mmCIF file with all atom_site columns, C-alpha atoms in Angstrom:
data_model
loop_
_atom_site.group_PDB
_atom_site.id
_atom_site.type_symbol
_atom_site.label_atom_id
_atom_site.label_alt_id
_atom_site.label_comp_id
_atom_site.label_asym_id
_atom_site.label_entity_id
_atom_site.label_seq_id
_atom_site.pdbx_PDB_ins_code
_atom_site.Cartn_x
_atom_site.Cartn_y
_atom_site.Cartn_z
_atom_site.occupancy
_atom_site.B_iso_or_equiv
_atom_site.pdbx_formal_charge
_atom_site.auth_seq_id
_atom_site.auth_comp_id
_atom_site.auth_asym_id
_atom_site.auth_atom_id
_atom_site.pdbx_PDB_model_num
ATOM 1   C CA . LEU A 1 1   ? -14.935 -26.512 23.611  1.00 0.00 ? 1   LEU A CA 1
ATOM 2   C CA . MET A 1 2   ? -12.675 -25.413 20.773  1.00 0.00 ? 2   MET A CA 1
ATOM 3   C CA . ASP A 1 3   ? -10.930 -28.720 20.948  1.00 0.00 ? 3   ASP A CA 1
ATOM 4   C CA . LEU A 1 4   ? -14.422 -30.537 20.543  1.00 0.00 ? 4   LEU A CA 1
ATOM 5   C CA . ALA A 1 5   ? -15.325 -28.196 17.441  1.00 0.00 ? 5   ALA A CA 1
ATOM 6   C CA . ALA A 1 6   ? -12.059 -28.711 15.863  1.00 0.00 ? 6   ALA A CA 1
ATOM 7   C CA . GLY A 1 7   ? -12.929 -32.581 15.389  1.00 0.00 ? 7   GLY A CA 1
ATOM 8   C CA . TYR A 1 8   ? -15.750 -31.290 12.872  1.00 0.00 ? 8   TYR A CA 1
ATOM 9   C CA . ASN A 1 9   ? -13.316 -29.348 10.737  1.00 0.00 ? 9   ASN A CA 1
ATOM 10  C CA . THR A 1 10  ? -13.500 -31.081 7.441   1.00 0.00 ? 10  THR A CA 1
ATOM 11  C CA . ASN A 1 11  ? -11.157 -29.039 5.312   1.00 0.00 ? 11  ASN A CA 1
ATOM 12  C CA . VAL A 1 12  ? -8.191  -26.677 5.359   1.00 0.00 ? 12  VAL A CA 1
ATOM 13  C CA . LEU A 1 13  ? -10.361 -23.455 5.184   1.00 0.00 ? 13  LEU A CA 1
ATOM 14  C CA . SER A 1 14  ? -12.074 -24.310 8.336   1.00 0.00 ? 14  SER A CA 1
ATOM 15  C CA . ALA A 1 15  ? -15.708 -24.626 6.876   1.00 0.00 ? 15  ALA A CA 1
ATOM 16  C CA . ASN A 1 16  ? -17.237 -27.041 9.637   1.00 0.00 ? 16  ASN A CA 1
ATOM 17  C CA . ILE A 1 17  ? -20.533 -28.831 8.968   1.00 0.00 ? 17  ILE A CA 1
ATOM 18  C CA . LEU A 1 18  ? -22.835 -25.706 10.039  1.00 0.00 ? 18  LEU A CA 1
ATOM 19  C CA . ALA A 1 19  ? -20.966 -23.573 7.408   1.00 0.00 ? 19  ALA A CA 1
ATOM 20  C CA . GLN A 1 20  ? -21.428 -26.361 4.826   1.00 0.00 ? 20  GLN A CA 1
ATOM 21  C CA . ARG A 1 21  ? -24.951 -26.762 5.471   1.00 0.00 ? 21  ARG A CA 1
ATOM 22  C CA . ALA A 1 22  ? -25.520 -23.001 5.386   1.00 0.00 ? 22  ALA A CA 1
ATOM 23  C CA . ALA A 1 23  ? -23.737 -22.936 1.953   1.00 0.00 ? 23  ALA A CA 1
ATOM 24  C CA . LEU A 1 24  ? -26.034 -25.605 0.775   1.00 0.00 ? 24  LEU A CA 1
ATOM 25  C CA . ALA A 1 25  ? -29.186 -23.793 2.116   1.00 0.00 ? 25  ALA A CA 1
ATOM 26  C CA . SER A 1 26  ? -28.043 -20.592 0.329   1.00 0.00 ? 26  SER A CA 1
ATOM 27  C CA . LEU A 1 27  ? -27.503 -22.492 -3.077  1.00 0.00 ? 27  LEU A CA 1
ATOM 28  C CA . GLY A 1 28  ? -31.306 -23.342 -2.718  1.00 0.00 ? 28  GLY A CA 1
ATOM 29  C CA . THR A 1 29  ? -32.206 -19.836 -2.758  1.00 0.00 ? 29  THR A CA 1
ATOM 30  C CA . LYS A 1 30  ? -29.360 -18.650 -5.332  1.00 0.00 ? 30  LYS A CA 1
ATOM 31  C CA . HIS A 1 31  ? -32.119 -17.160 -7.541  1.00 0.00 ? 31  HIS A CA 1
ATOM 32  C CA . LEU A 1 32  ? -33.001 -14.588 -4.745  1.00 0.00 ? 32  LEU A CA 1
ATOM 33  C CA . TRP A 1 33  ? -29.612 -13.184 -4.464  1.00 0.00 ? 33  TRP A CA 1
ATOM 34  C CA . MET A 1 34  ? -27.062 -14.079 -7.250  1.00 0.00 ? 34  MET A CA 1
ATOM 35  C CA . LYS A 1 35  ? -27.940 -11.487 -9.762  1.00 0.00 ? 35  LYS A CA 1
ATOM 36  C CA . GLY A 1 36  ? -27.577 -8.697  -7.265  1.00 0.00 ? 36  GLY A CA 1
ATOM 37  C CA . MET A 1 37  ? -24.435 -10.124 -5.775  1.00 0.00 ? 37  MET A CA 1
ATOM 38  C CA . VAL A 1 38  ? -22.863 -10.366 -9.268  1.00 0.00 ? 38  VAL A CA 1
ATOM 39  C CA . GLU A 1 39  ? -23.948 -6.646  -9.984  1.00 0.00 ? 39  GLU A CA 1
ATOM 40  C CA . GLN A 1 40  ? -22.492 -5.603  -6.636  1.00 0.00 ? 40  GLN A CA 1
ATOM 41  C CA . ALA A 1 41  ? -19.222 -7.355  -7.627  1.00 0.00 ? 41  ALA A CA 1
ATOM 42  C CA . ARG A 1 42  ? -18.969 -5.749  -11.055 1.00 0.00 ? 42  ARG A CA 1
ATOM 43  C CA . ARG A 1 43  ? -19.406 -2.356  -9.366  1.00 0.00 ? 43  ARG A CA 1
ATOM 44  C CA . ASN A 1 44  ? -16.818 -3.079  -6.805  1.00 0.00 ? 44  ASN A CA 1
ATOM 45  C CA . GLN A 1 45  ? -14.435 -4.210  -9.369  1.00 0.00 ? 45  GLN A CA 1
ATOM 46  C CA . ASP A 1 46  ? -14.764 -0.776  -11.181 1.00 0.00 ? 46  ASP A CA 1
ATOM 47  C CA . MET A 1 47  ? -14.043 1.068   -7.996  1.00 0.00 ? 47  MET A CA 1
ATOM 48  C CA . ILE A 1 48  ? -11.077 -1.136  -7.287  1.00 0.00 ? 48  ILE A CA 1
ATOM 49  C CA . LYS A 1 49  ? -9.644  -0.395  -10.690 1.00 0.00 ? 49  LYS A CA 1
ATOM 50  C CA . LYS A 1 50  ? -10.162 3.189   -10.542 1.00 0.00 ? 50  LYS A CA 1
ATOM 51  C CA . ALA A 1 51  ? -8.169  3.201   -7.233  1.00 0.00 ? 51  ALA A CA 1
ATOM 52  C CA . VAL A 1 52  ? -5.355  1.153   -8.644  1.00 0.00 ? 52  VAL A CA 1
ATOM 53  C CA . ASP A 1 53  ? -5.098  3.130   -11.817 1.00 0.00 ? 53  ASP A CA 1
ATOM 54  C CA . ARG A 1 54  ? -4.363  6.126   -9.815  1.00 0.00 ? 54  ARG A CA 1
ATOM 55  C CA . VAL A 1 55  ? -1.407  4.653   -8.179  1.00 0.00 ? 55  VAL A CA 1
ATOM 56  C CA . GLU A 1 56  ? 1.907   4.889   -10.400 1.00 0.00 ? 56  GLU A CA 1
ATOM 57  C CA . GLY A 1 57  ? 3.355   1.422   -10.543 1.00 0.00 ? 57  GLY A CA 1
ATOM 58  C CA . ALA A 1 58  ? 0.194   -0.689  -9.729  1.00 0.00 ? 58  ALA A CA 1
ATOM 59  C CA . PHE A 1 59  ? -1.945  -2.357  -12.076 1.00 0.00 ? 59  PHE A CA 1
ATOM 60  C CA . LEU A 1 60  ? -4.498  -5.191  -12.365 1.00 0.00 ? 60  LEU A CA 1
ATOM 61  C CA . PRO A 1 61  ? -3.037  -7.920  -14.644 1.00 0.00 ? 61  PRO A CA 1
ATOM 62  C CA . VAL A 1 62  ? -6.738  -9.430  -15.032 1.00 0.00 ? 62  VAL A CA 1
ATOM 63  C CA . TYR A 1 63  ? -9.632  -7.057  -15.380 1.00 0.00 ? 63  TYR A CA 1
ATOM 64  C CA . PRO A 1 64  ? -12.504 -7.788  -15.239 1.00 0.00 ? 64  PRO A CA 1
ATOM 65  C CA . SER A 1 65  ? -12.371 -10.873 -13.341 1.00 0.00 ? 65  SER A CA 1
ATOM 66  C CA . SER A 1 66  ? -14.955 -13.825 -12.972 1.00 0.00 ? 66  SER A CA 1
ATOM 67  C CA . THR A 1 67  ? -13.614 -14.919 -9.600  1.00 0.00 ? 67  THR A CA 1
ATOM 68  C CA . ASN A 1 68  ? -13.932 -13.252 -6.274  1.00 0.00 ? 68  ASN A CA 1
ATOM 69  C CA . MET A 1 69  ? -10.685 -11.191 -6.009  1.00 0.00 ? 69  MET A CA 1
ATOM 70  C CA . PHE A 1 70  ? -7.976  -9.362  -7.847  1.00 0.00 ? 70  PHE A CA 1
ATOM 71  C CA . VAL A 1 71  ? -4.207  -9.638  -7.905  1.00 0.00 ? 71  VAL A CA 1
ATOM 72  C CA . ILE A 1 72  ? -2.813  -6.181  -7.800  1.00 0.00 ? 72  ILE A CA 1
ATOM 73  C CA . ASP A 1 73  ? 0.574   -5.991  -9.215  1.00 0.00 ? 73  ASP A CA 1
ATOM 74  C CA . ILE A 1 74  ? 2.555   -3.520  -7.124  1.00 0.00 ? 74  ILE A CA 1
ATOM 75  C CA . GLY A 1 75  ? 6.025   -4.617  -8.374  1.00 0.00 ? 75  GLY A CA 1
ATOM 76  C CA . GLY A 1 76  ? 6.466   -0.963  -9.956  1.00 0.00 ? 76  GLY A CA 1
ATOM 77  C CA . THR A 1 77  ? 5.730   0.870   -6.743  1.00 0.00 ? 77  THR A CA 1
ATOM 78  C CA . GLY A 1 78  ? 8.812   -0.131  -4.715  1.00 0.00 ? 78  GLY A CA 1
ATOM 79  C CA . VAL A 1 79  ? 6.476   -1.256  -1.820  1.00 0.00 ? 79  VAL A CA 1
ATOM 80  C CA . GLU A 1 80  ? 6.777   -4.769  -0.331  1.00 0.00 ? 80  GLU A CA 1
ATOM 81  C CA . PRO A 1 81  ? 3.360   -6.545  -0.247  1.00 0.00 ? 81  PRO A CA 1
ATOM 82  C CA . ALA A 1 82  ? 3.852   -7.613  3.334   1.00 0.00 ? 82  ALA A CA 1
ATOM 83  C CA . ALA A 1 83  ? 4.159   -3.963  4.290   1.00 0.00 ? 83  ALA A CA 1
ATOM 84  C CA . LEU A 1 84  ? 1.232   -3.010  2.387   1.00 0.00 ? 84  LEU A CA 1
ATOM 85  C CA . GLN A 1 85  ? -0.785  -5.763  3.915   1.00 0.00 ? 85  GLN A CA 1
ATOM 86  C CA . ASP A 1 86  ? 0.151   -4.428  7.270   1.00 0.00 ? 86  ASP A CA 1
ATOM 87  C CA . GLU A 1 87  ? -0.413  -0.820  6.408   1.00 0.00 ? 87  GLU A CA 1
ATOM 88  C CA . MET A 1 88  ? -3.748  -1.528  4.963   1.00 0.00 ? 88  MET A CA 1
ATOM 89  C CA . LEU A 1 89  ? -4.841  -3.623  7.955   1.00 0.00 ? 89  LEU A CA 1
ATOM 90  C CA . TYR A 1 90  ? -3.435  -1.739  10.873  1.00 0.00 ? 90  TYR A CA 1
ATOM 91  C CA . GLY A 1 91  ? -3.452  1.740   9.567   1.00 0.00 ? 91  GLY A CA 1
ATOM 92  C CA . HIS A 1 92  ? -6.843  1.422   7.507   1.00 0.00 ? 92  HIS A CA 1
ATOM 93  C CA . HIS A 1 93  ? -8.735  -1.493  8.852   1.00 0.00 ? 93  HIS A CA 1
ATOM 94  C CA . VAL A 1 94  ? -8.688  -2.943  5.397   1.00 0.00 ? 94  VAL A CA 1
ATOM 95  C CA . PHE A 1 95  ? -7.823  -6.659  4.853   1.00 0.00 ? 95  PHE A CA 1
ATOM 96  C CA . ILE A 1 96  ? -5.710  -7.608  1.898   1.00 0.00 ? 96  ILE A CA 1
ATOM 97  C CA . ARG A 1 97  ? -3.307  -10.476 1.422   1.00 0.00 ? 97  ARG A CA 1
ATOM 98  C CA . SER A 1 98  ? 0.246   -10.517 0.534   1.00 0.00 ? 98  SER A CA 1
ATOM 99  C CA . GLY A 1 99  ? 1.177   -12.573 -2.560  1.00 0.00 ? 99  GLY A CA 1
ATOM 100 C CA . SER A 1 100 ? 3.638   -14.545 -0.599  1.00 0.00 ? 100 SER A CA 1
ATOM 101 C CA . TYR A 1 101 ? 0.528   -16.365 0.906   1.00 0.00 ? 101 TYR A CA 1
ATOM 102 C CA . VAL A 1 102 ? 0.048   -18.009 -2.333  1.00 0.00 ? 102 VAL A CA 1
ATOM 103 C CA . SER A 1 103 ? 3.169   -17.714 -4.502  1.00 0.00 ? 103 SER A CA 1
ATOM 104 C CA . ARG A 1 104 ? 6.813   -18.138 -3.523  1.00 0.00 ? 104 ARG A CA 1
ATOM 105 C CA . GLU A 1 105 ? 8.154   -17.030 -6.846  1.00 0.00 ? 105 GLU A CA 1
ATOM 106 C CA . TYR A 1 106 ? 5.934   -14.145 -7.583  1.00 0.00 ? 106 TYR A CA 1
ATOM 107 C CA . GLY A 1 107 ? 4.581   -13.181 -4.081  1.00 0.00 ? 107 GLY A CA 1
ATOM 108 C CA . ASP A 1 108 ? 6.887   -10.365 -3.734  1.00 0.00 ? 108 ASP A CA 1
ATOM 109 C CA . ARG A 1 109 ? 5.173   -8.560  -6.507  1.00 0.00 ? 109 ARG A CA 1
ATOM 110 C CA . PHE A 1 110 ? 1.504   -8.507  -5.583  1.00 0.00 ? 110 PHE A CA 1
ATOM 111 C CA . VAL A 1 111 ? -1.304  -8.336  -3.022  1.00 0.00 ? 111 VAL A CA 1
ATOM 112 C CA . ARG A 1 112 ? -4.699  -9.951  -3.250  1.00 0.00 ? 112 ARG A CA 1
ATOM 113 C CA . VAL A 1 113 ? -8.095  -7.983  -2.722  1.00 0.00 ? 113 VAL A CA 1
ATOM 114 C CA . SER A 1 114 ? -11.603 -9.381  -2.506  1.00 0.00 ? 114 SER A CA 1
ATOM 115 C CA . PHE A 1 115 ? -14.195 -7.692  -4.139  1.00 0.00 ? 115 PHE A CA 1
ATOM 116 C CA . THR A 1 116 ? -17.115 -9.871  -3.152  1.00 0.00 ? 116 THR A CA 1
ATOM 117 C CA . VAL A 1 117 ? -17.576 -7.783  -0.032  1.00 0.00 ? 117 VAL A CA 1
ATOM 118 C CA . PRO A 1 118 ? -20.141 -4.993  0.918   1.00 0.00 ? 118 PRO A CA 1
ATOM 119 C CA . GLU A 1 119 ? -19.574 -1.740  -0.742  1.00 0.00 ? 119 GLU A CA 1
ATOM 120 C CA . GLU A 1 120 ? -18.367 -0.198  2.195   1.00 0.00 ? 120 GLU A CA 1
ATOM 121 C CA . GLY A 1 121 ? -15.478 -2.338  2.444   1.00 0.00 ? 121 GLY A CA 1
ATOM 122 C CA . ILE A 1 122 ? -14.593 -1.516  -1.033  1.00 0.00 ? 122 ILE A CA 1
ATOM 123 C CA . ARG A 1 123 ? -14.855 2.136   -0.433  1.00 0.00 ? 123 ARG A CA 1
ATOM 124 C CA . ARG A 1 124 ? -12.521 1.971   2.538   1.00 0.00 ? 124 ARG A CA 1
ATOM 125 C CA . PHE A 1 125 ? -9.872  0.181   0.329   1.00 0.00 ? 125 PHE A CA 1
ATOM 126 C CA . VAL A 1 126 ? -10.467 2.858   -2.410  1.00 0.00 ? 126 VAL A CA 1
ATOM 127 C CA . ARG A 1 127 ? -9.688  5.685   0.181   1.00 0.00 ? 127 ARG A CA 1
ATOM 128 C CA . ALA A 1 128 ? -6.814  3.831   1.697   1.00 0.00 ? 128 ALA A CA 1
ATOM 129 C CA . PHE A 1 129 ? -4.907  2.022   -1.186  1.00 0.00 ? 129 PHE A CA 1
ATOM 130 C CA . PRO A 1 130 ? -3.255  5.134   -2.626  1.00 0.00 ? 130 PRO A CA 1
ATOM 131 C CA . LEU A 1 131 ? -2.440  6.552   0.848   1.00 0.00 ? 131 LEU A CA 1
ATOM 132 C CA . ALA A 1 132 ? -0.886  3.408   2.096   1.00 0.00 ? 132 ALA A CA 1
ATOM 133 C CA . VAL A 1 133 ? 1.188   3.011   -1.009  1.00 0.00 ? 133 VAL A CA 1
ATOM 134 C CA . GLU A 1 134 ? 2.396   6.667   -0.712  1.00 0.00 ? 134 GLU A CA 1
ATOM 135 C CA . LYS A 1 135 ? 3.201   6.241   2.876   1.00 0.00 ? 135 LYS A CA 1
ATOM 136 C CA . LEU A 1 136 ? 5.442   3.124   2.187   1.00 0.00 ? 136 LEU A CA 1
ATOM 137 C CA . ARG A 1 137 ? 7.044   4.533   -0.831  1.00 0.00 ? 137 ARG A CA 1
ATOM 138 C CA . LYS A 1 138 ? 8.565   7.520   1.327   1.00 0.00 ? 138 LYS A CA 1
ATOM 139 C CA . ARG A 1 139 ? 10.431  4.932   3.511   1.00 0.00 ? 139 ARG A CA 1
#
């Protein structure tokens, strides 16, 4: 079944035909949800910034953002992005991405975190980020 479904994969992010149709349908109702989503994303950005500001050696190079995620520079923490990615996921159930996913040159300095997720996910990030960095700094 997966081999059959894979034939309908139309791009590298695996947004199949059904997902694309759903996206088109959501654009038709954008007036019903866009304002609330943008407001929530701004609140989420504020919560993330406050958490990052509490961690010595970490900062947001761009704030606020008009995209859907932040780059958090952790170069001054002494923590490797891949280790932080793993600690956040396996230790705190928070998914972030190591910078090496998108940049060979600077990927060893940052992680990426989305702020266009439900508020509870952001609250988990806010609780976990300082704890994870401190745990990894002690190694």
